[in-house]
Each structure stands twice: as C-alpha cells, then as structure tokens.
C-alpha cells in the first residue's frame, strides 16, 4: 500500500524539472558562452534515473530527447540517442552511483557528457559540414561542474514532493 | 535486478536503432517537415518564454524614464534628422539611376520589399551558426530568402515553419555568398568559417587587388542575395608563396550579438516574376 502511495506522490516534479531543463537549453546564451552551454536535460535525466529509476527510464528519456530535438531544430533522434544513453548509464548502475561521492559523480557526468558531445558533433560534422574543434568539449566540463548544483536542487525538490528513493 | 538491467539495455538498443533510422530519414527526405512545421506553434511560445526576462527588463525600464532615455531620444531624433536629409538625396539618386538605366535599356531596379522579424533564439547549438526568427510560412517567408540587419547581410532562410524560420548565418561553415569588393568591383565568394563574426575569402589569386580594410558587398550573382548589401570587411591578408590563393580573414559587418531584429528581403525581381 505504501508503495502505491509513493508511486502517486509528487508526479509533477519530474515533468516540471524536465520542462525547466528544456527552457534552459533554448535560452539564448551570450556569444562567449557559445561552446560552454551545459547539457541541462542530461543532468536532469541523470538525477532522476539515479534517484527514482522506477519513474525515469530509457524510454522516457528518449522521448524527452526527441522533444529537445524538436526545440533545437536538430535532426530527429540526435538528442534522443544521447538522452537514452545518459539514462542507460544511470539506470543500470544507479545503486553504485548513489554510493559515489559527489565529485566522483561529477567525473561520471563528465565522461558521459564527453560521449554526448562527440556523438552530436560527429552527426553535425556529417550533415552540416561542421568542423570538429576541441572547444566543443567545454560543454562537457561545464555540465560536470553544474552537477552538484542540479543534484542539490533536485534532491530538495524530490524530498519536498515526497518522491522516495526507489529500492 | 539483472533482468531489469538487461531489459533496459535492449530497450536502449532498440531506441538507438529507431533514432538512427529517424535521423537518416529526416536527413534524406522532407517527409518529417510538416511535423516540425506544426510543432513550431508549440515551440515558439517556448522560445518566447526564454525572452521573457529581457522583455520584462525593457518594460520596467520604460516605466522609469531617466536621463539616459532622454539622451537616447535626443540622439535618435538627431539621427532621424540626419537620415531624413540623406534620404532626400537618395530619392533623387534613385530617380536619376532609373533614368540612366532606362537610357541603357537595362531592367529597372526598384526598391526591395522588406518585413521586420525578431530573433527568437540566437544560438541553437555550438556546431552550426543558425538562429530562429519569428516569421514563417504564414508571412510568406521562403527558403533561401536573404536576411539582413541594418549593418549588413546576416544570412539566409534555410528552413521555414508555420510561424518561425531558421536562418543560416554567413558565418556557418556551409554558407557561401557571392560578393564584390566595393572599391573596385572585384568579384569573389565569402565563405563561413564556423567562428563567430569571422568569414574567409578562399578563392582569390595571389595577385588580386584586395587590401586590408576593403568592404565586401553582395554582388547579386546567383540571384539569391540582392546586390549592394554589406557583408564583411577584410582585416587580414596572408600571402604565402607556396599557395595559389590568398588566405584572407574578414569580419562580418553585422554582428549577431548586437542584433535583435532583422529584415527579410523580397527581391524586387522575384516579386515581379510572381
């Protein structure tokens, strides 16, 4: 019975955090921040996959990524793949990741973000003739550095809304 | 537990395959375009939402008039006055020009028609140089339409949705624009580099008459961009004896950072055709 009430508690928190991540992704950043825009959606998906893998999974993440593609006018599926990848990495080892210190989690986020940048950059290289330059990986660094902030914010939101940790 | 991991992995594999198929399909065919076009009705408010802080700031500022605003008003009045006086000369020049053109029995060029559009998003992804503007198919925007700012050519429309369009800037790597040197009419092409505000002039031979500080204006070749709009200014010419071509760096005259509104241009000749 308690399980059932847990499933229904605070169901709006996850969609809203994803919505906020989407908005943050399309904000027009100043030109000097051009290469350092963090992957907001990945951070949010990463958090929920670790904290509540019963609510956020590969499929949900994929759909969120598809919506981001729509918003950013990239090819359908580019951000969907990366979002699903983030979700897979987090869901399959969420118990281990919870044990990690927050800076170790940062490192994991950094590695995943690097893979994301590489994949998206490669797609743009193939389709839009984009040059591959080292500055693109700045985004992975800012994403990793923002992880503690996102983590603390979302943990607060989760505790307030009554979503309990899954298993 | 293991079962859940396996199922997540297979779900992931399936979704990767689905995404790859989607990407290839989206890249190769136009069949997903209607979806984007209709979705723009939803995504535009989204983008507008990100403009909200800026808009609130502007509105708030307008409620508290201060010296800076009066100063700005004064400056604008002065500018308007100057521009109006210049415009008189312009009208005379247009008349003279059309008279001379008639003498040469050339096609008469009238003014290009324009509409104003706001930039909704000026940095979609770090890999390309594309912006979103708030005019789309409803306003008659078409793919390939030139987009200019008061300071020069910004780029061209590359994707039209119902209420918004995507503009590829001249700085995008995939963008080229035919230009000529304003000083002597030398024709060439300006190519985007993928760096903000920087473009290259790749195909000029070593003996070409081009100098630092030369202004490159659109030449009208190819019929896509109307002639005479500023594109870039040359700031560096590197001559390498081993290379057949000059290596020229130029800065775009229109800086995307400082532009909030753009003009969509309808070429008068194109209008005449329709």
PDB file of C-alpha atoms in Angstrom, chain A residues 35-44 46 86 105-106 109-110 112-114 116-117 136-150:
ATOM      1  CA  UNK A  35      30.667  26.438 -26.505  1.00  0.00           C
ATOM      2  CA  UNK A  36      30.046  26.102 -22.777  1.00  0.00           C
ATOM      3  CA  UNK A  37      26.269  25.667 -22.678  1.00  0.00           C
ATOM      4  CA  UNK A  38      25.697  22.756 -20.270  1.00  0.00           C
ATOM      5  CA  UNK A  39      23.532  19.777 -21.171  1.00  0.00           C
ATOM      6  CA  UNK A  40      20.677  20.604 -18.816  1.00  0.00           C
ATOM      7  CA  UNK A  41      18.409  17.825 -19.964  1.00  0.00           C
ATOM      8  CA  UNK A  42      21.109  15.186 -19.468  1.00  0.00           C
ATOM      9  CA  UNK A  43      21.751  16.396 -15.927  1.00  0.00           C
ATOM     10  CA  UNK A  44      18.078  16.203 -15.008  1.00  0.00           C
ATOM     11  CA  UNK A  46      20.810  11.575 -14.850  1.00  0.00           C
ATOM     12  CA  UNK A  86      22.537   9.001 -20.207  1.00  0.00           C
ATOM     13  CA  UNK A 105      29.628  11.515  -9.746  1.00  0.00           C
ATOM     14  CA  UNK A 106      30.921  14.681 -11.434  1.00  0.00           C
ATOM     15  CA  UNK A 109      28.844  13.038 -15.655  1.00  0.00           C
ATOM     16  CA  UNK A 110      31.919  14.470 -17.390  1.00  0.00           C
ATOM     17  CA  UNK A 112      29.049  10.775 -20.308  1.00  0.00           C
ATOM     18  CA  UNK A 113      28.878  14.422 -21.454  1.00  0.00           C
ATOM     19  CA  UNK A 114      32.097  13.878 -23.452  1.00  0.00           C
ATOM     20  CA  UNK A 116      27.423  13.118 -25.907  1.00  0.00           C
ATOM     21  CA  UNK A 117      29.458  15.983 -27.394  1.00  0.00           C
ATOM     22  CA  UNK A 136      33.201  21.873 -28.209  1.00  0.00           C
ATOM     23  CA  UNK A 137      34.194  19.715 -25.262  1.00  0.00           C
ATOM     24  CA  UNK A 138      33.997  22.755 -22.979  1.00  0.00           C
ATOM     25  CA  UNK A 139      30.316  21.922 -22.652  1.00  0.00           C
ATOM     26  CA  UNK A 140      31.197  18.587 -21.025  1.00  0.00           C
ATOM     27  CA  UNK A 141      33.251  20.442 -18.428  1.00  0.00           C
ATOM     28  CA  UNK A 142      30.500  22.933 -17.554  1.00  0.00           C
ATOM     29  CA  UNK A 143      27.971  20.115 -17.443  1.00  0.00           C
ATOM     30  CA  UNK A 144      30.121  18.227 -14.944  1.00  0.00           C
ATOM     31  CA  UNK A 145      30.708  21.328 -12.824  1.00  0.00           C
ATOM     32  CA  UNK A 146      26.982  22.032 -12.678  1.00  0.00           C
ATOM     33  CA  UNK A 147      26.140  18.535 -11.464  1.00  0.00           C
ATOM     34  CA  UNK A 148      26.389  19.392  -7.717  1.00  0.00           C
ATOM     35  CA  UNK A 149      24.028  22.348  -8.196  1.00  0.00           C
ATOM     36  CA  UNK A 150      21.481  20.277 -10.112  1.00  0.00           C
TER      37      UNK A 150
END
